[in-house]
Short mmCIF file of C-alpha atoms in Angstrom, two decimals:
data_model
loop_
_atom_site.label_atom_id
_atom_site.label_comp_id
_atom_site.label_asym_id
_atom_site.label_seq_id
_atom_site.Cartn_x
_atom_site.Cartn_y
_atom_site.Cartn_z
CA MET A 1 -3.97 -18.04 -7.21
CA PRO A 2 -1.56 -17.02 -9.23
CA ILE A 3 -0.98 -12.86 -10.20
CA GLY A 4 1.74 -12.57 -12.75
CA TRP A 5 4.82 -13.47 -10.79
CA PHE A 6 3.32 -13.95 -7.03
CA VAL A 7 0.26 -15.92 -5.62
CA ALA A 8 -1.85 -13.97 -3.48
CA SER A 9 -3.43 -15.85 -0.53
CA ASN A 10 -6.17 -16.06 1.72
CA LEU A 11 -6.41 -13.69 4.16
CA THR A 12 -9.77 -14.91 5.27
CA PRO A 13 -10.31 -17.00 8.52
CA ALA A 14 -10.45 -20.05 6.52
CA GLY A 15 -6.40 -19.56 4.75
CA GLN A 16 -3.77 -19.57 7.80
CA LEU A 17 -4.40 -16.36 9.39
CA SER A 18 -6.76 -18.11 11.92
CA ARG A 19 -3.51 -20.56 13.32
CA TRP A 20 -1.69 -17.63 13.60
CA SER A 21 -1.32 -15.02 16.72
CA ASP A 22 -2.08 -11.66 16.49
CA GLY A 23 1.46 -10.84 17.04
CA ASP A 24 2.12 -13.23 14.70
CA ILE A 25 0.05 -11.11 12.13
CA PHE A 26 1.23 -7.84 13.33
CA ARG A 27 4.86 -8.74 12.65
CA ALA A 28 3.99 -10.24 9.44
CA ILE A 29 2.87 -7.35 8.59
CA ARG A 30 5.63 -4.82 10.63
CA ASN A 31 8.49 -7.14 9.39
CA GLY A 32 7.39 -9.15 6.35
CA VAL A 33 8.10 -12.39 8.63
CA ASP A 34 5.39 -15.94 9.43
CA PRO A 35 5.67 -16.97 12.88
CA ASP A 36 8.82 -19.49 11.62
CA GLY A 37 11.48 -16.46 10.78
CA ARG A 38 10.73 -17.74 7.31
CA TRP A 39 10.90 -14.35 4.29
CA LEU A 40 7.74 -13.07 3.20
CA VAL A 41 8.28 -11.86 -0.09
CA ILE A 42 5.40 -9.84 -1.80
CA MET A 43 4.23 -8.02 2.01
CA SER A 44 7.80 -7.33 2.26
CA TYR A 45 7.77 -5.18 -1.16
CA THR A 46 4.97 -3.26 0.28
CA ASN A 47 4.83 -0.26 2.47
CA ALA A 48 2.32 -1.70 5.17
CA GLY A 49 4.91 -1.71 7.63
CA LYS A 50 4.96 2.13 8.26
CA LEU A 51 1.25 1.36 8.82
CA SER A 52 0.65 3.28 12.86
CA ASP A 53 0.76 0.30 15.48
CA GLU A 54 -2.60 1.07 16.32
CA ASP A 55 -3.85 1.38 12.74
CA THR A 56 -1.84 -2.05 12.36
CA LYS A 57 -3.57 -3.61 15.24
CA ALA A 58 -6.91 -2.28 13.59
CA VAL A 59 -6.27 -4.07 10.63
CA ILE A 60 -5.82 -7.16 12.59
CA ALA A 61 -9.21 -6.77 13.73
CA TYR A 62 -10.80 -6.47 10.53
CA LEU A 63 -9.01 -9.57 9.41
CA ARG A 64 -10.60 -11.56 12.05
CA SER A 65 -14.07 -9.81 11.87
CA LEU A 66 -14.33 -12.06 8.07
CA PRO A 67 -15.81 -14.63 6.87
CA ALA A 68 -13.99 -17.91 6.16
CA ALA A 69 -13.97 -17.75 2.04
CA GLY A 70 -12.35 -18.95 -0.69
CA GLU A 71 -9.70 -22.10 -0.92
CA LYS A 72 -7.54 -22.24 1.63
CA THR A 73 -4.24 -21.15 0.39
CA VAL A 74 -1.32 -23.70 0.12
CA SER A 75 2.06 -23.61 2.44
CA PRO A 76 3.90 -21.49 2.51
CA LEU A 77 1.81 -18.66 2.62
CA ASP A 78 3.10 -16.21 0.35
CA ARG A 79 5.35 -16.98 -2.46
CA LEU A 80 6.69 -16.81 -5.99
CA THR A 81 5.29 -18.24 -9.16
CA PRO A 82 8.04 -19.70 -11.28
CA LEU A 83 8.11 -16.45 -13.35
CA GLY A 84 8.81 -14.93 -10.06
CA ILE A 85 11.80 -17.61 -8.79
CA ALA A 86 13.45 -16.59 -12.33
CA MET A 87 13.02 -12.66 -11.81
CA LEU A 88 14.58 -13.11 -8.27
CA GLY A 89 16.98 -14.66 -9.58
CA ALA A 90 18.06 -12.76 -11.93
CA GLY A 91 18.13 -9.06 -9.65
CA MET A 92 14.40 -8.38 -11.07
CA LEU A 93 13.15 -8.01 -7.79
CA PRO A 94 14.04 -6.13 -4.95
CA THR A 95 15.56 -7.42 -1.50
CA GLY A 96 12.23 -6.03 0.61
CA LYS A 97 12.22 -3.42 3.09
CA PRO A 98 14.51 -3.35 5.84
CA VAL A 99 12.45 -4.72 9.37
CA SER A 100 11.98 -2.55 11.99
CA THR A 101 11.28 -2.94 15.52
CA GLU A 102 10.76 0.64 16.59
CA ARG A 103 7.10 1.87 17.95
CA VAL A 104 4.96 3.48 14.75
CA SER A 105 3.04 6.58 15.71
CA ALA A 106 -0.14 8.22 13.14
CA PRO A 107 0.22 11.77 13.04
CA PRO A 108 -3.43 13.08 14.43
CA LYS A 109 -6.31 12.15 12.66
CA GLY A 110 -7.63 15.41 10.15
CA PRO A 111 -7.44 17.38 7.15
CA THR A 112 -3.59 18.37 7.09
CA SER A 113 -0.81 18.04 5.12
CA GLN A 114 1.13 15.83 7.67
CA TYR A 115 -1.63 13.44 7.86
CA GLY A 116 -1.40 13.17 4.29
CA GLU A 117 1.83 12.25 4.39
CA TYR A 118 0.91 9.33 6.76
CA LEU A 119 -1.13 8.36 4.51
CA ILE A 120 0.99 8.41 1.58
CA SER A 121 3.53 6.54 3.59
CA TYR A 122 1.55 2.71 3.88
CA GLN A 123 0.82 3.43 0.24
CA ASP A 124 2.26 2.06 -2.09
CA CYS A 125 2.52 5.92 -3.94
CA ARG A 126 6.80 6.07 -4.00
CA GLU A 127 6.97 2.33 -5.61
CA CYS A 128 5.59 3.85 -9.46
CA HIS A 129 5.87 7.87 -9.14
CA GLY A 130 9.33 7.33 -7.07
CA ARG A 131 10.66 8.53 -3.90
CA ASP A 132 10.15 11.91 -3.91
CA LEU A 133 6.75 11.48 -6.24
CA THR A 134 8.27 13.71 -8.78
CA GLY A 135 7.84 10.74 -11.66
CA GLY A 136 9.09 7.13 -12.20
CA LYS A 137 12.36 6.35 -13.48
CA PRO A 138 13.60 4.04 -15.61
CA GLY A 139 14.88 0.33 -14.02
CA GLN A 140 11.94 0.82 -11.39
CA LEU A 141 10.00 -2.03 -10.83
CA ALA A 142 6.26 -0.69 -10.71
CA PRO A 143 4.82 1.64 -13.81
CA LEU A 144 6.74 4.66 -14.45
CA GLY A 145 3.93 6.89 -12.86
CA PRO A 146 3.63 10.32 -13.11
CA ASP A 147 5.22 13.99 -11.62
CA LEU A 148 2.18 13.89 -8.46
CA ASN A 149 3.20 17.76 -8.94
CA VAL A 150 0.37 17.46 -11.50
CA VAL A 151 -2.50 18.02 -8.61
CA LYS A 152 -0.88 21.39 -7.59
CA GLY A 153 -3.48 22.73 -10.56
CA TRP A 154 -6.17 21.04 -9.53
CA ARG A 155 -8.64 22.33 -7.11
CA PHE A 156 -9.83 19.90 -4.12
CA GLN A 157 -13.13 18.85 -5.32
CA GLU A 158 -11.70 17.83 -9.05
CA PHE A 159 -9.05 15.54 -6.88
CA VAL A 160 -11.83 13.94 -5.33
CA ALA A 161 -13.47 13.39 -8.75
CA THR A 162 -10.08 12.11 -10.12
CA MET A 163 -9.86 9.20 -7.46
CA ARG A 164 -13.91 8.66 -7.55
CA THR A 165 -14.19 8.68 -11.15
CA GLY A 166 -10.65 7.18 -13.04
CA VAL A 167 -11.34 10.45 -15.19
CA ASP A 168 -8.77 13.81 -14.39
CA PRO A 169 -10.07 17.58 -14.81
CA ASN A 170 -8.20 16.81 -18.50
CA GLY A 171 -9.97 14.16 -19.18
CA HIS A 172 -7.50 11.66 -19.26
CA THR A 173 -8.52 8.04 -17.91
CA LEU A 174 -6.35 6.60 -15.60
CA GLY A 175 -4.19 3.49 -16.53
CA ASN A 176 -5.78 0.41 -15.26
CA GLN A 177 -2.22 -0.25 -12.98
CA MET A 178 -3.17 2.81 -10.78
CA PRO A 179 -5.59 1.97 -7.42
CA TRP A 180 -8.13 4.95 -7.95
CA ARG A 181 -10.82 3.00 -6.54
CA PRO A 182 -9.19 1.76 -3.38
CA ILE A 183 -8.39 5.61 -2.44
CA GLY A 184 -11.45 7.07 -3.91
CA ARG A 185 -12.94 5.02 -0.90
CA MET A 186 -11.63 6.91 1.00
CA SER A 187 -13.11 9.96 3.56
CA ASP A 188 -13.09 13.20 1.70
CA GLU A 189 -11.08 14.26 5.26
CA ASP A 190 -8.13 10.91 3.80
CA LEU A 191 -8.12 12.91 0.73
CA ARG A 192 -8.15 15.94 1.68
CA ALA A 193 -4.88 15.75 3.95
CA VAL A 194 -3.25 13.37 0.32
CA TYR A 195 -4.36 16.49 -1.67
CA GLU A 196 -3.27 18.95 1.25
CA TYR A 197 0.61 17.17 1.24
CA LEU A 198 0.27 16.44 -3.10
CA THR A 199 0.24 20.43 -3.04
CA HIS A 200 2.97 21.03 -0.69
CA LEU A 201 5.34 18.67 -2.41
CA PRO A 202 9.00 20.41 -2.84
CA ALA A 203 8.80 21.43 -6.79
CA ALA A 204 10.33 18.91 -8.91
#
């Protein structure tokens, strides 16, 4: 169904992915192209291509395990609405992430800053909070997120509570565009890794 300026695809076996090979899905995630070499606009705007090779394979296995549900997505699989086409034509949308053919590996899993940096890399945090996570800048597509150096003033349990309740230590409710719910579903160990990374950011 349309979501603003793009149409979301059905990723269960009821959709077109049932006819794609694992390699086709891998290439779509990593490089934002479909089996026929067509640009998958929305995929190319995400950071999913920064998932490690092994984690990408795990995502594919998960998609294969889903029960068929929902309506079949009409062709093309990944497309803009008329509003999105107008935005693209007006130069209001980015051109997509660069294509990569390199192997991507993850650091050892654990509650470390290095692993936290990896977890942040494939999330879309920088789309809102800026390249250095020091706050969004006017002119970016996504909402202007605050400087994440603010996390340095929070205890770990406060960070966890913020990500799992949507309310920060000062009682401020996070906006609906902040994906705190999926982040809050991370394990305590993964949240510790993200916390370690954020609390060791260079000062703004």
